[in-house]
XYZ file of C-alpha atoms in Angstrom:
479
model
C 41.035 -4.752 66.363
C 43.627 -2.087 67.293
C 43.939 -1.092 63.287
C 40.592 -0.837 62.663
C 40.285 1.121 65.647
C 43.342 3.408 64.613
C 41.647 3.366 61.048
C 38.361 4.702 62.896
C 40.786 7.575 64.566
C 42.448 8.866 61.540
C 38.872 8.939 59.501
C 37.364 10.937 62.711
C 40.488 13.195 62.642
C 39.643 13.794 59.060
C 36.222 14.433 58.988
C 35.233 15.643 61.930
C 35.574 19.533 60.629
C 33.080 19.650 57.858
C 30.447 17.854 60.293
C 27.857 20.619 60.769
C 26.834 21.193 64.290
C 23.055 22.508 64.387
C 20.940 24.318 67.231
C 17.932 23.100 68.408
C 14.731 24.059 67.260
C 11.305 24.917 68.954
C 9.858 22.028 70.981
C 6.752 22.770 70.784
C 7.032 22.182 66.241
C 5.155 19.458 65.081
C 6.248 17.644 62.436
C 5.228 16.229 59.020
C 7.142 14.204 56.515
C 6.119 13.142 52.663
C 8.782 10.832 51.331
C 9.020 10.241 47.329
C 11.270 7.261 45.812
C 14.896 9.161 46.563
C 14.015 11.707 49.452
C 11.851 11.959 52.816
C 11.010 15.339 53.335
C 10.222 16.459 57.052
C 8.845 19.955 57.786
C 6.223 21.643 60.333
C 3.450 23.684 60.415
C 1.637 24.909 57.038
C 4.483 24.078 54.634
C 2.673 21.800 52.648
C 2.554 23.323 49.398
C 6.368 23.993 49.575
C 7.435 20.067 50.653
C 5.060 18.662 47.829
C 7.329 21.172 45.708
C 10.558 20.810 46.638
C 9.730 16.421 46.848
C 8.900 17.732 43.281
C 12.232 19.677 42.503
C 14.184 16.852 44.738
C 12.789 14.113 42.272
C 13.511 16.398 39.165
C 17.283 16.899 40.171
C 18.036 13.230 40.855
C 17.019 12.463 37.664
C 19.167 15.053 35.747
C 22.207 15.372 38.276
C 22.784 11.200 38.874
C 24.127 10.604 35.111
C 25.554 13.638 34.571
C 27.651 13.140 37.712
C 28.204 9.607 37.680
C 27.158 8.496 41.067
C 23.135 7.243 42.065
C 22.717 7.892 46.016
C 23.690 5.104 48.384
C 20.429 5.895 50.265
C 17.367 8.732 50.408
C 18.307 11.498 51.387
C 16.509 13.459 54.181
C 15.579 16.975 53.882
C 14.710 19.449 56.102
C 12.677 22.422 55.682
C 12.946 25.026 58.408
C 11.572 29.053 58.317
C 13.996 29.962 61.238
C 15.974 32.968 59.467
C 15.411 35.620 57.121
C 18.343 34.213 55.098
C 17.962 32.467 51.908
C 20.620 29.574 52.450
C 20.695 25.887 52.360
C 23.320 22.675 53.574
C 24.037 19.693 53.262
C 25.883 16.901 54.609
C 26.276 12.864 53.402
C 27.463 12.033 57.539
C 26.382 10.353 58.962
C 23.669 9.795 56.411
C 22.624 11.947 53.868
C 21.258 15.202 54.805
C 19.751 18.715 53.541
C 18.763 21.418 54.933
C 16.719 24.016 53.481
C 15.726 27.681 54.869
C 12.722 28.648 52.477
C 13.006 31.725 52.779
C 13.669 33.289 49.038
C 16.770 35.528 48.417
C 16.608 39.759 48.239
C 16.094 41.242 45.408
C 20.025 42.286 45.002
C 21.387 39.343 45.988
C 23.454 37.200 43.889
C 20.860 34.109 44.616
C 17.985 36.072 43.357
C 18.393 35.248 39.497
C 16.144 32.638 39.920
C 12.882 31.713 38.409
C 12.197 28.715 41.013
C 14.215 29.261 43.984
C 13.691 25.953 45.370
C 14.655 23.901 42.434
C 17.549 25.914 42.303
C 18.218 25.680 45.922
C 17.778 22.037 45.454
C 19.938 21.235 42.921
C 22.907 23.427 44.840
C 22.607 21.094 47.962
C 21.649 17.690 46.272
C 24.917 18.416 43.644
C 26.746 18.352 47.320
C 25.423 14.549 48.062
C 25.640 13.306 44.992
C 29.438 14.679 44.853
C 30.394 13.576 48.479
C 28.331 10.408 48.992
C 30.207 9.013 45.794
C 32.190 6.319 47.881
C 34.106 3.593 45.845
C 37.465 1.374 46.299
C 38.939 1.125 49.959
C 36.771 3.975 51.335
C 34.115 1.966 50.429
C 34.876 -1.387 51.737
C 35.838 0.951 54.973
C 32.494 1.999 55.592
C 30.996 -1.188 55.558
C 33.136 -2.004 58.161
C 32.280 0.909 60.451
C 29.690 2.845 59.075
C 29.606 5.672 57.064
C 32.372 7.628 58.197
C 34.689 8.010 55.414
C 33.624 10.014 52.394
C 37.337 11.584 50.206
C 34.845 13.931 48.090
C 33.654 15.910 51.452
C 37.613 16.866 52.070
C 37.904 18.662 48.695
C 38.644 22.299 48.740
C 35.811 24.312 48.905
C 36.161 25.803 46.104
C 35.528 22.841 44.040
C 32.792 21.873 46.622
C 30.621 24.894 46.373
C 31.849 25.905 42.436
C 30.883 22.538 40.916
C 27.162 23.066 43.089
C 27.215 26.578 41.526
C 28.034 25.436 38.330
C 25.141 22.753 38.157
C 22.559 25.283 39.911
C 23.335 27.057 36.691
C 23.285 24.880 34.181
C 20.365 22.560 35.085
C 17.911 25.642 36.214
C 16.567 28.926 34.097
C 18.834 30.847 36.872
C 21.468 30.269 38.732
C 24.624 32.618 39.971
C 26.237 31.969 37.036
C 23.507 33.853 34.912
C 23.299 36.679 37.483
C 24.893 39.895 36.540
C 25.976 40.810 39.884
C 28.010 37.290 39.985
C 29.710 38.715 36.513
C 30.272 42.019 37.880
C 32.418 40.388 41.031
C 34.052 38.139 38.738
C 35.073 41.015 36.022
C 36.022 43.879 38.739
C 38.690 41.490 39.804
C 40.069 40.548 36.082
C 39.874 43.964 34.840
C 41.464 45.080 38.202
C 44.319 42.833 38.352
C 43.064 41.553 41.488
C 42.622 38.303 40.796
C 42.937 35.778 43.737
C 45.646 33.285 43.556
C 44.704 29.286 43.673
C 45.678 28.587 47.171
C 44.223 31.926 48.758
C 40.880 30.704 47.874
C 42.058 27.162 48.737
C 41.994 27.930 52.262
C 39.869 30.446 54.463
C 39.201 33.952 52.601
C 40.411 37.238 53.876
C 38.827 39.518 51.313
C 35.490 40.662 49.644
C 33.177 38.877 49.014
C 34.988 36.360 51.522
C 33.218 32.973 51.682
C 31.513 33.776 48.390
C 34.849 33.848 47.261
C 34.886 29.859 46.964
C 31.611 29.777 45.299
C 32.395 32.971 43.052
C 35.711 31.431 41.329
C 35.389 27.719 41.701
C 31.625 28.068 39.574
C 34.044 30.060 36.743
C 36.553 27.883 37.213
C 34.679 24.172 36.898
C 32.138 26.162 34.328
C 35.450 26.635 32.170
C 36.724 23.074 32.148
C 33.593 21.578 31.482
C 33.578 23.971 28.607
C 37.326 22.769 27.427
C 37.275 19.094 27.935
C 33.670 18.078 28.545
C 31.639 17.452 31.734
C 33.131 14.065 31.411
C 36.153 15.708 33.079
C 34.480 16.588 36.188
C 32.417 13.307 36.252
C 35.810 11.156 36.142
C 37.783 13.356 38.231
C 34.973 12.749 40.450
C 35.391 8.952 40.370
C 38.712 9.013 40.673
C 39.104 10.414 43.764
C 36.045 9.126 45.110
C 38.240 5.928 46.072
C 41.304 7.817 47.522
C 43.090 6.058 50.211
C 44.310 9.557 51.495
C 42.118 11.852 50.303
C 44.673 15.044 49.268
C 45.413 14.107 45.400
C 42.607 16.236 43.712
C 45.799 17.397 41.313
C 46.359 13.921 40.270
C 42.579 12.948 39.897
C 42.038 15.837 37.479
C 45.642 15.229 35.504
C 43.963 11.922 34.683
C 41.098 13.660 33.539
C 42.536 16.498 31.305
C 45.920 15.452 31.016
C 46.995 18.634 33.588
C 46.701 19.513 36.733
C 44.412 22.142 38.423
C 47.652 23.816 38.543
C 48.087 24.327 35.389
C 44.499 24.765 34.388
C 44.174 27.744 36.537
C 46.668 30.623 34.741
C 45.028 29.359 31.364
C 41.897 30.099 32.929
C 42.540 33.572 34.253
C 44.288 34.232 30.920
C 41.463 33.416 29.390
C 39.037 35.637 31.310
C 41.082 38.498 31.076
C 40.675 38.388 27.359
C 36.630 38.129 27.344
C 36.216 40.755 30.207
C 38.933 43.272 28.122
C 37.327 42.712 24.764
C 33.482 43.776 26.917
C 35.799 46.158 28.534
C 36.939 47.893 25.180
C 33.662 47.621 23.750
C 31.877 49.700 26.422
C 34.556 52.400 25.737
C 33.804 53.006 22.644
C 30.770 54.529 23.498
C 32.601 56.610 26.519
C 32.114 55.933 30.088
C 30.478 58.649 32.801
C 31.815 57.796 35.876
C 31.091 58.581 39.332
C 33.063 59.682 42.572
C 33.924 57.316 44.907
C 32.665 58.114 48.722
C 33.437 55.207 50.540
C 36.499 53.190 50.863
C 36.414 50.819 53.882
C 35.613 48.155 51.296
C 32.944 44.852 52.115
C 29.058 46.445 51.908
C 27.832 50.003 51.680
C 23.961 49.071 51.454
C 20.773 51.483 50.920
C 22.275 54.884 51.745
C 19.706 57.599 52.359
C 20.345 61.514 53.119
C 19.446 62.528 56.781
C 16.966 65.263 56.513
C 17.034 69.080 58.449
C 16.729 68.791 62.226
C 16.879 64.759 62.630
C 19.965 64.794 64.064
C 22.400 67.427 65.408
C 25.703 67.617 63.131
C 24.256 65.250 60.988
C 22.251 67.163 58.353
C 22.987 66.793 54.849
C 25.125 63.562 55.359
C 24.662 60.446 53.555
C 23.302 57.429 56.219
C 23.993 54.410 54.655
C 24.525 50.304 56.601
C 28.493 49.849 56.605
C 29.697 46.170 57.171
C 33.127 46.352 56.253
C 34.505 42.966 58.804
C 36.700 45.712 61.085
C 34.354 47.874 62.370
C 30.710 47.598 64.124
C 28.506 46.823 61.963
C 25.415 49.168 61.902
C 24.391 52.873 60.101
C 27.137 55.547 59.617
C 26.500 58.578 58.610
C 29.114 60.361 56.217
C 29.329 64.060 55.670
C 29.687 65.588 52.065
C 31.360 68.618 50.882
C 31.825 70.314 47.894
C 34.669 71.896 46.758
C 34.255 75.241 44.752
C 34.423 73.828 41.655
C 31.520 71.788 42.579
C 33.419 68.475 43.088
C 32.889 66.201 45.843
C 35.618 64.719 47.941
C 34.674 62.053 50.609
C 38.299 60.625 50.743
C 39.622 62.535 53.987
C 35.737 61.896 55.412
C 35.382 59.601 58.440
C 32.247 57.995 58.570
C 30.176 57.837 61.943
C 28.697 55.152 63.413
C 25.011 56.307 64.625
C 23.003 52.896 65.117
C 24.099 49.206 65.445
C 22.351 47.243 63.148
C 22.641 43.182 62.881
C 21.815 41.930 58.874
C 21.147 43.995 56.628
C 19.115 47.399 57.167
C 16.844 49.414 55.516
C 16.288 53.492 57.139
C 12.914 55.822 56.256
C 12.778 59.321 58.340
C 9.814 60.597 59.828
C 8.968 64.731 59.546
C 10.347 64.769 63.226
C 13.321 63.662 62.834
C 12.951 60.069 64.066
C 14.215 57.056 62.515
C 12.700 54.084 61.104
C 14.920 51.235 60.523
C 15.010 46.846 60.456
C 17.399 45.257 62.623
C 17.626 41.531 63.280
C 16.919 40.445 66.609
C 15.694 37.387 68.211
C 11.794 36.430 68.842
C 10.513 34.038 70.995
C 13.853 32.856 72.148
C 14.614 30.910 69.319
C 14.723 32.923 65.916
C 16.588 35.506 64.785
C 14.143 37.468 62.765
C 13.589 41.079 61.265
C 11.678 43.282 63.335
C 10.930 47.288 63.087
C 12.934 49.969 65.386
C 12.224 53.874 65.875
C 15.162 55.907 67.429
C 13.598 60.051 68.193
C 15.199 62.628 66.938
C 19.095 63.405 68.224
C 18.589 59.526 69.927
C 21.748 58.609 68.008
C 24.285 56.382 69.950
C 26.811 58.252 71.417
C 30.461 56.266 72.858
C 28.706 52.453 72.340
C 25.554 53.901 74.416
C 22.799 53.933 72.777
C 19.257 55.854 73.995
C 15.921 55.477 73.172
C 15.192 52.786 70.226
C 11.972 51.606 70.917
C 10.811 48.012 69.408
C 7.785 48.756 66.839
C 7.226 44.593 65.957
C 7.564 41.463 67.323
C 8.523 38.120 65.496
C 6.875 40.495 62.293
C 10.050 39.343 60.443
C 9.306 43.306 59.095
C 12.135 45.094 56.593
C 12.481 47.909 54.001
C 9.611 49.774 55.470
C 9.119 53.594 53.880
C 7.021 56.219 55.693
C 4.626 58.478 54.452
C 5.030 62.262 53.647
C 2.859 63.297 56.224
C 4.332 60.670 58.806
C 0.994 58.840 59.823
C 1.775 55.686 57.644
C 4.258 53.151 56.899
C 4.671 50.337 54.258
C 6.949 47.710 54.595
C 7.937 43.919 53.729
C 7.362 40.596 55.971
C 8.433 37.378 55.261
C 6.688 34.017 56.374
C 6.700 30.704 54.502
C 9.069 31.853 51.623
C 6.538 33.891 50.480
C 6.722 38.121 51.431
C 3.839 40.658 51.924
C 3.530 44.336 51.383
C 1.895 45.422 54.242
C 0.494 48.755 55.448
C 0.210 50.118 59.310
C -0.700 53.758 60.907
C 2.375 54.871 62.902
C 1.456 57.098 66.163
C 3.036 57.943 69.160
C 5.562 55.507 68.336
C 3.282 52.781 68.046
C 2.256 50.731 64.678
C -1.439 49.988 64.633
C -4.118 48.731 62.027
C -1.499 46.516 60.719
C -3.034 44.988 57.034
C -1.893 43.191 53.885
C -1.763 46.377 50.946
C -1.467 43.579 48.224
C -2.236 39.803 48.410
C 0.922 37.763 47.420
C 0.382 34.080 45.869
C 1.960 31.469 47.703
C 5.937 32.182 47.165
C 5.680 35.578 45.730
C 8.105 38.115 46.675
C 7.760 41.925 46.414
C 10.801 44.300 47.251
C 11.611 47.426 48.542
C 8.172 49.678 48.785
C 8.217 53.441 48.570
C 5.853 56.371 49.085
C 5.294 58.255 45.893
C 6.419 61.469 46.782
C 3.101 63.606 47.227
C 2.152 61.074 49.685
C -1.154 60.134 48.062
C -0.200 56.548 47.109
């Protein structure tokens, strides 16, 4: 009694880390679930058409993913669909039972996720590459669990890099997108080869302290595993997977993939990065053969620099002619800076010795549009109802910047409209912008007076999961 007990200690040591802890959601929800041979798939509200789909996808990557990894689930798998964020994301979980959980809301149109021609199958076969992988239980492990349950599981204490890059890597290679087709994903990938600023095995081993930070994990480990399936076969990754699947202690990944290649992730990994640095210097060498035109470099606080706009004559005092762009470099407050630009006589523009200004706090990503007045018009996340944190509109006057962390004057245009990217009219009477509801996002149309939006209707209809991006005025305000 007292070593299973101590057993049951040691395996709740272990695991209890990567356990996800989740908030709750609205009461008042009701709920519907459609279940399918492998999966029951639980969701509220209209989402109908989306859990028949993704029961579709579900089905589809069982059926590719099982062989190819080596391991059938030990049960169904429960999935559910939620449309609390504005975030395109997804997790997953085999304790205490097999679990996924799916925000349907699709990815931005420059985000790394976007390559996608089905988001949910490719959402899908990320998360259900992360049960197959970690509910793959065999040996000692195995005859643990049936003692006390399903509490031991030597695949779910992997690094994460190997967690999230072999989910990346099948994503990719199972779907007509994927991160590993995305051009973005290559451009991360080849700044840091051509750069010499590669990251080292065990700084992406353990918790990330540079761009793109926890994209890090998925960024090399998908290059990485998509490279030695490439050199030995995915039969590599499939019996490295069994091996360690029935580790006692669950800390020998080195040894299970020696057994698989013959060498060590260790030793893979320079090869690797040796290799890479000759593809990206050979695409490198052919791009300079038919010159480069480069531009100047005005930020340097590193992270994101996102949708920069100039701020117009007499919007803000001090602030004409500067660039007002979101800044979220992990130091400072995230929100819009503005930063001031001046040429030098020769023309030239030098933003090095410029200090950037922080005007609005922002939370997620944000999109600005200035009125004649002066006034802004920006998205902010915020929370509705209590519960969600959701894009809504904002309107600061003019000169209502934030001055010393106090802020004066934004006034709340939406409510729970999950509203973004919105672009105002010449004449300032209109504005168009984006909303998101059931994975699927509308171009809508409003008037805009006395800082209220009115006559609020959909511009375009959208089919069901259709997504449009980033609407504009044309510029003599007729369309």
């Amino acid at each position: 009694m007292r070593v299973r007990f101590l057993l049951f200690v040691i395996a709740l040591f272990i695991l209890w880390p990567v356990v996800p802890v989740r908030a709750a959601n609205n009461p008042r929800l009701k709920y519907k679930s459609i279940q399918s041979d492998h999966f029951n798939v639980t969701y509220y509200g209209d989402m109908d058409a989306i859990a028949r789909q993704v029961v579709s996808c579900a089905e589809h990557a069982n059926q590719t993913l099982a062989p190819l990894l080596g391991w059938s689930a030990s049960e169904k798998t429960e999935i559910l669909l939620t449309d609390s964020s504005d975030d395109a994301n997804g997790s997953a979980t085999p304790l205490p039972y097999n679990k996924i959980e799916l925000l349907i809301t699709a990815p931005d149109d420059l985000s790394p996720l976007g390559d996608v021609d089905d988001w949910y199958l490719e959402l899908v076969t990320h998360e259900y590459t992360h049960i197959l992988h970690t509910d793959a239980v065999r040996g000692f492990p195995a005859a643990l669990n049936a003692i006390l349950g399903k509490t031991f599981v030597p695949n779910q204490v992997q690094p994460r890099w190997l967690l999230e890059g072999l989910a990346v890597f099948e994503e990719s290679s199972h779907t007509t997108g994927g991160r590993l087709r995305s051009s973005t994903w290559n451009m991360y990938m080849r700044t840091d080869v051509l750069e010499n600023n590669v990251a080292t095995l065990d700084q992406f081993s353990n918790v990330p302290r540079r761009f793109p930070q926890g994209n890090l994990w998925y960024l090399y480990g998908s290059y990485f595993l998509k490279w030695i399936a490439e050199t030995y076969g995915t039969s590599a990754i499939r019996n490295m997977i069994s091996e360690h699947s029935s580790a006692i202690i669950p800390i020998g990944i080195n040894r299970s993939m020696r057994r698989s290649t013959g060498r060590t992730f260790e030793e893979l990994y320079p090869v690797w990065v040796q290799s890479m640095q000759r593809a990206y210097e050979a695409d490198a060498n052919e791009v300079r053969t038919h010159g480069l035109r480069e531009g100047v470099r005005l930020t340097f606080h590193g992270q994101t620099a996102y949708k920069p706009r100039w701020v117009p004559k007499g919007a803000w005092n001090g602030a004409e002619g500067s660039l007002l762009y979101h800044r979220d470099d992990g130091h400072s407050t995230q929100g819009l800076y503005t930063l001031p630009l001046e040429r030098h006589k020769d023309g030239s523009i030098s933003a090095e010795a410029q200090k950037s200004t922080l005007r609005v706090r922002t939370v997620g990503q944000t999109t600005t549009a200035f009125l004649p007045d002066g006034s802004l018009l920006f998205n902010s996340v915020d929370i509705y109802d209590n519960l969600w944190a959701y894009n809504d509109l904002f309107l600061l006057g003019p000169n209502s910047i934030e001055q010393r962390g106090i802020e004066r004057h934004r006034k709340r245009l939406t409510n729970g409209f999950r509203a973004r990217e919105a672009d105002v009219s010449r004449d300032g009477r209109h504005v168009v912008f984006v909303t998101n509801h059931h994975g699927t996002s509308y171009l809508q149309t409003a008037d805009l007076a006395d800082g209220t939006i009115k006559n609020v209707h959909v511009l375009v209809p959208s089919k069901p999961l259709e997504q449009v991006f980033a609407p504009r005025w044309s510029p003599d305000g007729a369309s």
